[in-house]
Short mmCIF file of C-alpha atoms and ligand atoms in Angstrom, two decimals:
data_model
loop_
_atom_site.label_atom_id
_atom_site.label_comp_id
_atom_site.label_asym_id
_atom_site.label_seq_id
_atom_site.Cartn_x
_atom_site.Cartn_y
_atom_site.Cartn_z
CA MET A 1236 31.82 8.82 -2.79
CA SER A 1237 31.35 6.03 -5.31
CA PRO A 1238 27.79 5.61 -6.57
CA LEU A 1239 25.46 3.11 -4.92
CA HIS A 1240 23.95 0.59 -7.32
CA VAL A 1241 21.23 -1.69 -6.01
CA VAL A 1242 20.67 -5.10 -7.59
CA ILE A 1243 17.31 -6.66 -6.76
CA LEU A 1244 16.89 -10.37 -7.43
CA ALA A 1245 13.40 -11.08 -8.66
CA ALA A 1246 13.71 -13.78 -11.31
CA GLY A 1247 12.59 -16.78 -9.29
CA GLN A 1248 9.30 -18.52 -9.88
CA GLY A 1249 7.82 -18.62 -6.42
CA SER A 1250 5.94 -21.83 -7.18
CA ARG A 1251 4.86 -22.20 -3.55
CA MET A 1252 2.64 -19.15 -3.90
CA LYS A 1253 0.41 -21.28 -6.20
CA SER A 1254 -0.31 -18.21 -8.28
CA SER A 1255 -0.28 -16.94 -11.83
CA LEU A 1256 0.96 -13.62 -10.45
CA PRO A 1257 4.77 -13.44 -10.16
CA LYS A 1258 5.67 -13.75 -6.48
CA VAL A 1259 7.28 -10.32 -6.18
CA LEU A 1260 4.04 -8.68 -7.34
CA HIS A 1261 2.02 -10.09 -4.46
CA PRO A 1262 1.13 -7.15 -2.23
CA VAL A 1263 2.04 -6.24 1.30
CA ALA A 1264 -0.10 -3.38 2.57
CA GLY A 1265 -1.66 -3.04 -0.86
CA LYS A 1266 1.65 -2.59 -2.68
CA PRO A 1267 3.64 -5.25 -4.57
CA MET A 1268 6.57 -6.57 -2.53
CA LEU A 1269 9.00 -5.53 -5.23
CA HIS A 1270 7.73 -1.94 -5.05
CA HIS A 1271 8.51 -1.84 -1.34
CA VAL A 1272 12.07 -2.92 -2.13
CA ILE A 1273 12.46 -0.35 -4.89
CA GLU A 1274 11.16 2.40 -2.65
CA THR A 1275 13.68 1.43 0.02
CA ALA A 1276 16.46 1.50 -2.59
CA ARG A 1277 15.37 5.02 -3.52
CA GLN A 1278 15.46 6.09 0.13
CA LEU A 1279 19.08 4.95 0.21
CA GLY A 1280 19.86 7.29 -2.66
CA ALA A 1281 20.62 4.57 -5.19
CA ALA A 1282 22.12 5.93 -8.41
CA ARG A 1283 20.52 3.06 -10.31
CA ILE A 1284 18.28 0.15 -9.42
CA HIS A 1285 18.89 -3.03 -11.41
CA THR A 1286 16.07 -5.53 -11.17
CA VAL A 1287 16.86 -9.04 -12.31
CA ILE A 1288 13.72 -10.56 -13.77
CA GLY A 1289 12.93 -13.94 -15.28
CA HIS A 1290 9.69 -15.69 -14.40
CA GLY A 1291 6.79 -13.42 -15.32
CA ALA A 1292 9.32 -10.87 -16.60
CA GLU A 1293 6.83 -8.96 -18.73
CA GLN A 1294 4.29 -8.65 -15.93
CA VAL A 1295 6.97 -7.44 -13.51
CA ARG A 1296 8.35 -4.96 -16.02
CA ALA A 1297 4.90 -3.59 -16.80
CA SER A 1298 4.10 -3.11 -13.12
CA LEU A 1299 6.84 -0.57 -12.54
CA GLU A 1300 8.15 1.37 -15.47
CA ALA A 1301 10.33 4.09 -13.92
CA ASP A 1302 13.36 6.05 -15.07
CA ASP A 1303 15.62 4.90 -12.27
CA VAL A 1304 14.72 1.21 -12.59
CA HIS A 1305 16.72 -0.84 -15.04
CA PHE A 1306 15.61 -4.38 -15.89
CA VAL A 1307 18.03 -7.20 -16.48
CA LEU A 1308 16.70 -10.43 -17.91
CA GLN A 1309 17.93 -13.69 -16.42
CA ALA A 1310 16.50 -16.10 -18.97
CA GLU A 1311 17.37 -19.22 -16.99
CA GLN A 1312 17.51 -19.26 -13.19
CA LEU A 1313 20.90 -20.81 -12.57
CA GLY A 1314 21.35 -19.43 -9.06
CA THR A 1315 21.74 -16.20 -7.12
CA GLY A 1316 25.36 -15.74 -8.25
CA HIS A 1317 24.32 -16.15 -11.85
CA ALA A 1318 21.48 -13.67 -11.27
CA VAL A 1319 23.79 -10.91 -9.99
CA ALA A 1320 26.25 -11.70 -12.81
CA GLN A 1321 23.58 -10.67 -15.33
CA ALA A 1322 23.76 -7.12 -13.99
CA LEU A 1323 27.58 -6.90 -14.07
CA PRO A 1324 27.86 -5.16 -17.47
CA ASP A 1325 25.68 -2.34 -16.12
CA LEU A 1326 27.64 -1.79 -12.92
CA PRO A 1327 30.38 0.87 -13.06
CA ASP A 1328 33.72 -0.47 -11.80
CA ASP A 1329 33.79 2.02 -8.95
CA ALA A 1330 30.21 1.37 -7.79
CA ARG A 1331 29.21 0.13 -4.38
CA VAL A 1332 26.72 -2.67 -4.91
CA LEU A 1333 23.89 -3.61 -2.57
CA VAL A 1334 22.09 -6.88 -3.32
CA LEU A 1335 18.44 -7.07 -2.25
CA TYR A 1336 15.68 -9.62 -2.85
CA GLY A 1337 12.33 -8.84 -4.43
CA ASP A 1338 10.62 -11.22 -2.03
CA VAL A 1339 12.11 -9.66 1.12
CA PRO A 1340 9.96 -6.54 1.20
CA LEU A 1341 10.29 -4.93 4.60
CA THR A 1342 13.95 -4.36 5.33
CA GLY A 1343 14.36 -0.91 6.87
CA ALA A 1344 16.32 1.71 4.97
CA ASP A 1345 18.21 2.46 8.21
CA THR A 1346 19.27 -1.18 8.54
CA LEU A 1347 20.57 -1.16 4.97
CA ALA A 1348 22.28 2.21 5.35
CA GLN A 1349 24.19 0.73 8.28
CA LEU A 1350 25.26 -2.20 6.12
CA VAL A 1351 26.39 0.01 3.26
CA ASP A 1352 28.30 2.23 5.71
CA ARG A 1353 30.47 -0.77 6.58
CA LEU A 1354 31.58 -1.08 3.01
CA ASP A 1355 34.94 -0.16 1.54
CA ASP A 1356 37.33 -1.76 -0.92
CA THR A 1357 38.73 -4.04 1.73
CA ARG A 1358 35.43 -5.19 3.14
CA LEU A 1359 32.43 -7.28 2.19
CA ALA A 1360 29.38 -6.53 4.33
CA LEU A 1361 26.72 -9.15 5.09
CA LEU A 1362 23.35 -8.77 6.75
CA THR A 1363 22.91 -11.77 9.03
CA VAL A 1364 20.46 -12.81 11.69
CA THR A 1365 20.44 -15.45 14.41
CA LEU A 1366 17.43 -17.76 14.36
CA ASP A 1367 16.20 -20.47 16.71
CA HIS A 1368 15.21 -22.50 13.66
CA PRO A 1369 17.81 -21.83 10.96
CA GLN A 1370 16.62 -24.67 8.70
CA GLY A 1371 16.73 -23.90 5.00
CA TYR A 1372 19.07 -20.94 5.21
CA GLY A 1373 22.74 -20.54 4.37
CA ARG A 1374 24.84 -20.70 7.55
CA ILE A 1375 27.53 -18.17 8.47
CA VAL A 1376 30.73 -20.08 9.13
CA ARG A 1377 33.15 -18.31 11.50
CA ASP A 1378 36.61 -19.36 12.64
CA ASP A 1379 37.80 -19.63 16.24
CA GLN A 1380 38.54 -15.90 16.23
CA ASP A 1381 34.96 -15.25 15.20
CA ARG A 1382 35.96 -14.11 11.72
CA ILE A 1383 33.55 -15.00 8.93
CA ARG A 1384 35.15 -17.53 6.58
CA SER A 1385 32.32 -18.66 4.31
CA ILE A 1386 28.62 -19.27 3.85
CA VAL A 1387 27.47 -22.82 3.44
CA GLU A 1388 24.03 -23.63 2.10
CA GLN A 1389 21.75 -25.94 4.10
CA LYS A 1390 21.95 -28.66 1.48
CA ASP A 1391 25.75 -28.57 1.45
CA ALA A 1392 26.25 -28.23 5.19
CA SER A 1393 27.79 -30.81 7.48
CA PRO A 1394 25.83 -31.71 10.64
CA ALA A 1395 28.15 -29.44 12.63
CA GLN A 1396 27.51 -26.55 10.23
CA GLN A 1397 23.79 -27.20 10.35
CA ALA A 1398 23.92 -26.50 14.08
CA ILE A 1399 25.01 -22.89 13.35
CA ARG A 1400 22.18 -20.50 14.10
CA GLU A 1401 23.57 -17.37 12.45
CA ILE A 1402 22.18 -17.32 8.92
CA ASN A 1403 22.64 -15.45 5.70
CA THR A 1404 19.72 -13.13 4.91
CA GLY A 1405 20.97 -12.96 1.33
CA ILE A 1406 21.40 -9.20 1.57
CA LEU A 1407 24.99 -8.01 1.14
CA ALA A 1408 27.07 -5.07 -0.01
CA VAL A 1409 30.32 -5.21 -1.94
CA ALA A 1410 32.39 -3.16 -4.38
CA ALA A 1411 31.56 -3.80 -8.04
CA GLY A 1412 35.23 -4.30 -8.88
CA HIS A 1413 35.40 -7.37 -6.66
CA LEU A 1414 32.15 -8.80 -8.04
CA LYS A 1415 33.53 -8.51 -11.55
CA ARG A 1416 36.45 -10.72 -10.52
CA TRP A 1417 34.58 -13.23 -8.41
CA LEU A 1418 31.29 -13.89 -10.17
CA PRO A 1419 32.67 -15.16 -13.49
CA ALA A 1420 34.80 -17.59 -11.47
CA LEU A 1421 31.89 -19.19 -9.55
CA SER A 1422 31.39 -22.92 -9.90
CA ASN A 1423 28.12 -24.81 -9.72
CA ALA A 1424 29.65 -27.96 -8.29
CA ASN A 1425 27.36 -28.12 -5.26
CA ALA A 1426 24.30 -29.97 -4.02
CA GLN A 1427 21.89 -27.84 -6.07
CA GLY A 1428 24.02 -27.43 -9.20
CA GLU A 1429 23.59 -23.64 -8.90
CA TYR A 1430 25.93 -20.66 -9.06
CA TYR A 1431 25.73 -19.47 -5.46
CA LEU A 1432 26.23 -15.78 -4.74
CA THR A 1433 27.18 -16.91 -1.24
CA ASP A 1434 30.40 -18.45 -2.57
CA ILE A 1435 31.85 -14.95 -2.98
CA VAL A 1436 32.38 -14.87 0.78
CA ALA A 1437 35.08 -17.55 0.67
CA LYS A 1438 36.61 -15.77 -2.33
CA ALA A 1439 36.68 -12.50 -0.41
CA VAL A 1440 38.48 -14.25 2.45
CA ASP A 1441 40.98 -15.77 0.00
CA ASP A 1442 41.63 -12.30 -1.42
CA GLY A 1443 42.38 -10.97 2.06
CA LEU A 1444 39.19 -8.93 2.49
CA THR A 1445 37.46 -8.60 5.82
CA VAL A 1446 33.90 -9.91 5.92
CA THR A 1447 31.73 -7.99 8.37
CA ALA A 1448 28.18 -8.64 9.45
CA THR A 1449 25.42 -6.36 10.72
CA GLN A 1450 22.05 -7.41 12.08
CA PRO A 1451 18.57 -5.94 11.65
CA ALA A 1452 16.59 -4.88 14.71
CA THR A 1453 14.17 -7.76 14.17
CA ALA A 1454 14.10 -10.87 12.01
CA PHE A 1455 10.86 -9.69 10.36
CA GLU A 1456 12.92 -7.12 8.50
CA VAL A 1457 14.72 -9.83 6.58
CA GLN A 1458 11.88 -12.35 6.41
CA GLY A 1459 11.38 -13.56 2.85
CA VAL A 1460 8.09 -14.73 1.42
CA ASN A 1461 7.82 -18.18 -0.07
CA ASN A 1462 4.13 -18.90 0.49
CA ARG A 1463 0.95 -17.11 1.45
CA VAL A 1464 1.32 -17.98 5.13
CA GLN A 1465 4.58 -16.03 5.29
CA LEU A 1466 3.00 -13.24 3.24
CA ALA A 1467 0.21 -12.92 5.82
CA GLU A 1468 2.71 -12.99 8.70
CA LEU A 1469 4.65 -10.10 7.19
CA GLU A 1470 1.45 -8.19 6.51
CA ARG A 1471 0.43 -8.52 10.17
CA TRP A 1472 3.85 -7.43 11.40
CA TYR A 1473 3.75 -4.42 9.09
CA GLN A 1474 0.21 -3.50 10.16
CA LYS A 1475 1.10 -3.81 13.83
CA ARG A 1476 3.83 -1.21 13.29
CA GLN A 1477 1.44 1.03 11.34
CA ALA A 1478 -1.06 0.85 14.19
CA GLU A 1479 1.66 1.68 16.70
CA THR A 1480 2.67 4.71 14.65
CA LEU A 1481 -0.95 5.92 14.61
CA MET A 1482 -1.15 5.59 18.39
CA ILE A 1483 2.24 7.21 19.02
CA ASN A 1484 1.07 10.11 16.86
CA GLY A 1485 -2.12 10.72 18.82
CA ALA A 1486 -4.82 8.31 17.67
CA SER A 1487 -6.56 5.93 20.05
CA LEU A 1488 -7.42 2.63 18.44
CA ALA A 1489 -10.22 0.42 19.74
CA ASP A 1490 -8.10 -2.55 18.68
CA PRO A 1491 -4.65 -2.08 17.13
CA ALA A 1492 -5.03 -5.46 15.42
CA ARG A 1493 -8.11 -4.33 13.53
CA VAL A 1494 -6.92 -1.26 11.65
CA ASP A 1495 -5.08 -1.60 8.35
CA VAL A 1496 -3.05 1.08 6.60
CA ARG A 1497 -2.34 0.47 2.93
CA GLY A 1498 -0.65 3.72 2.14
CA SER A 1499 0.09 6.61 4.45
CA VAL A 1500 -1.97 8.27 7.14
CA THR A 1501 -1.06 11.51 8.86
CA THR A 1502 -2.88 12.31 12.03
CA GLY A 1503 -3.54 15.11 14.47
CA ASN A 1504 -4.11 14.63 18.18
CA ASP A 1505 -6.95 12.97 20.05
CA LEU A 1506 -8.37 10.83 17.30
CA TRP A 1507 -10.57 7.87 17.94
CA ILE A 1508 -10.56 5.00 15.47
CA ASP A 1509 -12.91 2.09 15.99
CA VAL A 1510 -12.47 -1.50 14.76
CA ASN A 1511 -12.17 -2.65 11.14
CA VAL A 1512 -11.14 0.64 9.62
CA VAL A 1513 -9.04 0.41 6.44
CA PHE A 1514 -7.02 3.34 5.14
CA GLU A 1515 -5.72 3.34 1.57
CA GLY A 1516 -3.63 5.78 -0.45
CA THR A 1517 -2.86 9.09 1.17
CA VAL A 1518 -5.10 10.04 4.06
CA ARG A 1519 -4.90 13.10 6.33
CA LEU A 1520 -6.84 13.18 9.56
CA GLY A 1521 -7.15 16.32 11.67
CA ASP A 1522 -7.37 16.70 15.43
CA ARG A 1523 -10.27 15.01 17.23
CA VAL A 1524 -11.51 13.11 14.18
CA THR A 1525 -13.67 10.14 15.12
CA ILE A 1526 -14.04 7.15 12.83
CA GLY A 1527 -16.67 4.53 13.59
CA PRO A 1528 -16.41 0.80 12.91
CA ASN A 1529 -16.13 -0.75 9.43
CA CYS A 1530 -15.08 2.26 7.38
CA LEU A 1531 -12.95 2.36 4.23
CA ILE A 1532 -11.12 5.65 3.76
CA ARG A 1533 -9.02 6.14 0.65
CA ASP A 1534 -7.17 9.26 -0.54
CA ALA A 1535 -9.10 11.60 1.70
CA VAL A 1536 -8.68 14.60 3.94
CA ILE A 1537 -10.82 14.69 7.07
CA ALA A 1538 -10.63 17.90 9.02
CA GLU A 1539 -10.61 18.41 12.77
CA GLY A 1540 -13.61 17.36 14.77
CA ALA A 1541 -15.31 15.51 11.92
CA VAL A 1542 -17.19 12.33 12.78
CA ILE A 1543 -17.35 9.43 10.37
CA HIS A 1544 -20.03 7.04 11.55
CA ALA A 1545 -20.04 3.28 11.07
CA ASN A 1546 -19.92 1.59 7.69
CA SER A 1547 -19.00 4.61 5.60
CA VAL A 1548 -16.86 4.53 2.46
CA ILE A 1549 -14.91 7.68 1.64
CA GLU A 1550 -12.79 7.95 -1.47
CA GLY A 1551 -11.10 10.95 -3.10
CA ALA A 1552 -13.05 13.30 -0.85
CA SER A 1553 -12.49 16.04 1.68
CA VAL A 1554 -14.57 16.37 4.81
CA GLY A 1555 -14.64 19.74 6.56
CA PRO A 1556 -14.30 20.59 10.24
CA ASP A 1557 -16.99 19.14 12.52
CA ALA A 1558 -18.80 17.55 9.61
CA GLN A 1559 -20.81 14.36 10.18
CA VAL A 1560 -20.79 11.50 7.72
CA GLY A 1561 -22.79 8.26 7.81
CA PRO A 1562 -23.59 5.74 9.08
CA PHE A 1563 -23.65 3.99 5.70
CA ALA A 1564 -22.60 6.99 3.62
CA ARG A 1565 -20.56 6.74 0.44
CA LEU A 1566 -18.48 9.76 -0.56
CA ARG A 1567 -17.00 9.27 -4.02
CA PRO A 1568 -14.20 11.24 -5.70
CA GLY A 1569 -14.66 14.98 -5.99
CA THR A 1570 -16.83 15.26 -2.91
CA GLU A 1571 -15.95 18.32 -0.83
CA LEU A 1572 -17.89 18.84 2.34
CA ALA A 1573 -17.47 22.18 4.10
CA ALA A 1574 -17.56 22.70 7.87
CA HIS A 1575 -20.58 21.52 9.87
CA THR A 1576 -22.13 19.63 6.96
CA LYS A 1577 -24.08 16.40 7.42
CA VAL A 1578 -24.23 13.54 4.99
CA GLY A 1579 -26.32 10.80 6.47
CA ASN A 1580 -27.28 7.19 5.93
CA PHE A 1581 -27.54 5.71 2.47
CA VAL A 1582 -26.40 8.91 0.80
CA GLU A 1583 -24.03 8.73 -2.18
CA THR A 1584 -22.17 11.79 -3.36
CA LYS A 1585 -19.83 12.29 -6.32
CA LYS A 1586 -18.20 15.53 -7.54
CA ALA A 1587 -20.40 17.30 -5.04
CA VAL A 1588 -19.25 20.50 -3.38
CA VAL A 1589 -21.38 21.09 -0.32
CA GLY A 1590 -21.38 24.44 1.49
CA GLU A 1591 -21.11 25.07 5.20
CA GLY A 1592 -23.89 23.75 7.40
CA SER A 1593 -25.74 21.98 4.58
CA LYS A 1594 -27.46 18.67 5.20
CA ILE A 1595 -28.18 15.64 3.06
CA ASN A 1596 -29.45 13.40 5.77
CA HIS A 1597 -31.00 10.33 4.18
CA LEU A 1598 -31.24 8.16 1.08
CA SER A 1599 -30.02 10.52 -1.63
CA TYR A 1600 -27.73 10.67 -4.64
CA VAL A 1601 -25.98 13.99 -5.17
CA GLY A 1602 -23.58 14.04 -8.12
CA ASP A 1603 -22.00 16.77 -10.25
CA ALA A 1604 -23.50 19.30 -7.91
CA LEU A 1605 -22.66 22.56 -6.20
CA LEU A 1606 -24.59 23.24 -3.00
CA GLY A 1607 -24.41 26.56 -1.18
CA ARG A 1608 -24.59 27.09 2.58
CA HIS A 1609 -27.35 25.84 4.84
CA VAL A 1610 -29.10 23.85 2.17
CA ASN A 1611 -31.47 21.12 3.36
CA VAL A 1612 -31.81 18.21 0.98
CA GLY A 1613 -34.74 15.98 1.88
CA ALA A 1614 -34.74 12.21 1.98
CA GLY A 1615 -34.80 10.48 -1.37
CA THR A 1616 -33.53 13.41 -3.41
CA ILE A 1617 -31.77 12.45 -6.63
CA THR A 1618 -29.70 14.63 -8.91
CA CYS A 1619 -30.47 13.16 -12.33
CA ASN A 1620 -27.04 14.05 -13.70
CA TYR A 1621 -26.82 11.59 -16.57
CA ASP A 1622 -28.97 11.63 -19.68
CA GLY A 1623 -27.51 8.38 -20.94
CA VAL A 1624 -24.78 10.18 -22.88
CA ASN A 1625 -23.51 13.21 -20.97
CA LYS A 1626 -23.23 14.33 -17.36
CA HIS A 1627 -24.89 17.59 -16.31
CA ARG A 1628 -24.59 19.83 -13.28
CA THR A 1629 -27.00 20.80 -10.57
CA GLU A 1630 -26.51 24.09 -8.72
CA ILE A 1631 -28.31 24.79 -5.49
CA GLY A 1632 -28.12 28.21 -3.85
CA ASP A 1633 -27.72 29.10 -0.19
CA GLY A 1634 -30.62 28.25 2.10
CA VAL A 1635 -32.54 26.13 -0.41
CA PHE A 1636 -35.00 23.58 1.01
CA VAL A 1637 -35.53 20.51 -1.16
CA GLY A 1638 -38.56 18.42 -0.13
CA SER A 1639 -38.30 14.66 0.07
CA ASN A 1640 -38.37 12.39 -2.95
CA THR A 1641 -37.38 15.08 -5.41
CA SER A 1642 -35.73 14.49 -8.77
CA LEU A 1643 -33.52 17.35 -9.94
CA VAL A 1644 -33.10 16.82 -13.68
CA ALA A 1645 -29.76 18.41 -14.59
CA PRO A 1646 -28.70 20.80 -15.87
CA VAL A 1647 -30.75 22.76 -13.39
CA THR A 1648 -30.25 25.63 -10.96
CA LEU A 1649 -32.20 26.35 -7.80
CA GLY A 1650 -31.85 29.98 -6.76
CA GLN A 1651 -31.01 30.86 -3.18
CA GLY A 1652 -33.78 30.50 -0.64
CA ALA A 1653 -35.91 28.50 -3.07
CA THR A 1654 -38.25 25.79 -1.77
CA ILE A 1655 -39.04 22.58 -3.65
CA GLY A 1656 -42.21 20.71 -2.79
CA ALA A 1657 -41.84 17.06 -1.88
CA GLY A 1658 -42.16 14.57 -4.71
CA SER A 1659 -41.28 17.09 -7.41
CA THR A 1660 -39.50 16.37 -10.66
CA ILE A 1661 -37.69 19.61 -11.32
CA THR A 1662 -36.71 20.14 -14.96
CA ARG A 1663 -36.54 23.95 -15.11
CA ASP A 1664 -34.50 26.47 -13.11
CA VAL A 1665 -36.15 27.96 -10.01
CA ASP A 1666 -35.60 31.62 -9.16
CA ASP A 1667 -34.41 32.88 -5.79
CA HIS A 1668 -37.00 32.46 -3.01
CA ASP A 1669 -39.62 30.85 -5.30
CA LEU A 1670 -41.58 27.73 -4.42
CA ALA A 1671 -41.59 25.04 -7.08
CA VAL A 1672 -44.00 22.13 -6.95
CA ALA A 1673 -43.88 19.74 -9.86
CA ARG A 1674 -46.12 16.78 -9.18
CA GLY A 1675 -49.62 15.63 -9.91
CA ARG A 1676 -52.22 17.53 -7.89
CA GLN A 1677 -53.93 15.42 -5.25
CA LYS A 1678 -57.50 14.47 -5.97
CA ASN A 1679 -59.77 13.17 -3.14
CA ILE A 1680 -62.94 11.26 -3.96
CA ALA A 1681 -65.46 11.33 -1.14
CA GLY A 1682 -67.02 8.12 0.13
CA TRP A 1683 -64.99 5.88 -2.19
CA GLU A 1684 -66.02 2.22 -2.03
CA ARG A 1685 -63.34 -0.37 -2.61
CA PRO A 1686 -64.08 -3.17 -5.10
CA LYS A 1687 -65.51 -6.32 -3.47
CA LYS A 1688 -64.15 -9.83 -4.03
CA SER A 1689 -66.45 -11.65 -6.47
C1 LIG B 2247 19.42 -17.82 -0.59
C2 LIG B 2247 20.84 -17.88 -0.10
C3 LIG B 2247 20.86 -18.36 1.35
C4 LIG B 2247 20.02 -17.45 2.21
C5 LIG B 2247 18.61 -17.35 1.63
C6 LIG B 2247 17.84 -16.31 2.38
C7 LIG B 2247 22.20 -18.41 -2.04
C8 LIG B 2247 22.94 -19.48 -2.76
N1 LIG B 2247 21.58 -18.79 -0.92
O1 LIG B 2247 18.93 -19.15 -0.59
O2 LIG B 2247 22.19 -18.38 1.83
O3 LIG B 2247 19.97 -17.96 3.53
O4 LIG B 2247 18.65 -16.95 0.26
O5 LIG B 2247 16.49 -16.35 1.97
O6 LIG B 2247 22.22 -17.29 -2.45
N2 LIG B 2247 16.82 -15.71 -7.69
C9 LIG B 2247 16.99 -15.23 -8.97
N3 LIG B 2247 17.63 -15.99 -9.88
C10 LIG B 2247 18.11 -17.22 -9.59
C11 LIG B 2247 17.93 -17.72 -8.29
C12 LIG B 2247 17.28 -16.94 -7.36
O7 LIG B 2247 16.58 -14.13 -9.29
O8 LIG B 2247 18.69 -17.84 -10.48
C13 LIG B 2247 16.13 -14.88 -6.72
C14 LIG B 2247 14.84 -15.49 -6.23
O9 LIG B 2247 13.76 -15.02 -7.00
C15 LIG B 2247 14.75 -15.00 -4.80
C16 LIG B 2247 16.20 -14.85 -4.39
O10 LIG B 2247 16.94 -14.79 -5.57
O11 LIG B 2247 14.17 -13.74 -4.72
C17 LIG B 2247 16.68 -15.98 -3.51
O12 LIG B 2247 16.59 -17.19 -4.22
P1 LIG B 2247 16.21 -18.53 -3.50
O13 LIG B 2247 16.23 -19.61 -4.49
O14 LIG B 2247 15.00 -18.33 -2.69
O15 LIG B 2247 17.48 -18.71 -2.55
P2 LIG B 2247 17.59 -19.65 -1.33
O16 LIG B 2247 17.84 -21.03 -1.80
O17 LIG B 2247 16.44 -19.45 -0.42
CA1 LIG B 2248 14.35 -18.16 -0.48
#
């Protein structure tokens, strides 16, 4: 079959965004709109993706260097037809061409595959949708036998044409050979003085081609973004679908409208997710995981039965089976908690590998550390891992008990079964089963009289 080339129009300014960021780089679900479109093009098996850039070209280019993405500069924005024409030299004559828009981020790959399937040398395929309020869009003009004859832009449409509710989404598929004939012949003698891509429809009809139309399952799929209100509407639609996927796959959500997925989440069965939980990056959740309210979970693996209590932030970490985290815990990258561990309130961990059954229950910082099994780290324990220049490691053996308010000045090793007295500043290694106390000895003065106010 002839190769599929995707042309993405992304040169427009997007002035209604009121932003210094090019419109197509504004994110939906944490990812620039244009990246969504490119990913969809990849899913379709595009041989090459041509992105037409203009406004903010350098920023757009820098945001997505990739081997399969080819940038075409449209120095002046003279219309959608002119934009596609810029890519013509890079389109093989036998290619099938699919035109997408960088500011229409959420069209389903299945919808587009259907459109492309309609394509052959004798057919031009349009994606259209019927709207109650078609204002602003190009209208699909059909004859009395329901055959598509042309597209007329809002500003060029007669009152009768303006009453048409079937509109052009802008997305279409056509053979490159035809485009190479039609585009150089476009005229800009219209209300906007632009070279309209939509004028190729009338040319196709003149050349005896059939123009077919397919529709997406919902208008959201072809909704473009012109301002931040529309951006937020699309975000909510996308998040509603993400929440539904979570529920279909076995997670109960306290409120489907108050969970956001900015990335991908895989889930087991019987999960419970409370309100205001945000997932980012790649997250894997095992069976029976419970996540309390107000948690941020990014690039993490949480194993079956683990409980994440309210207001915890987990990033680049793995949490073992039946572990308990939070409330108010912060697990930073490189944290690996084994089964049945507990990391409690106001505890921060980083590059900390914590063995089975170990507990860090309150108010601690554990970084660059290896903890064995069944270690008990008392409240207020700090691994002093940074000397101002380099990071150093702390190793704690199985069964160690660290008393509260202890500073472990790394590099330092506590042998298995060791006990550290509360309030110690530990600067030297402690052997297995030893007790280390490193604090000023308590002195009591009998009958002490407090100073009196003079
Ligand atoms: C276009 C269609 C209209 C359709 C509507 C759907 C034309 C003439 N009209 O209208 O039928 O209903 O989209 O939203 O095609 N762009 C460039 N270079 C340009 C001009 C535009 O890259 O010179 C890009 C824009 O960045 C945008 C897209 O093309 O992503 C559409 O351009 P826009 O000006 O929004 O087209 P509309 O007038 O809305
Ligand atoms: Ca538009």
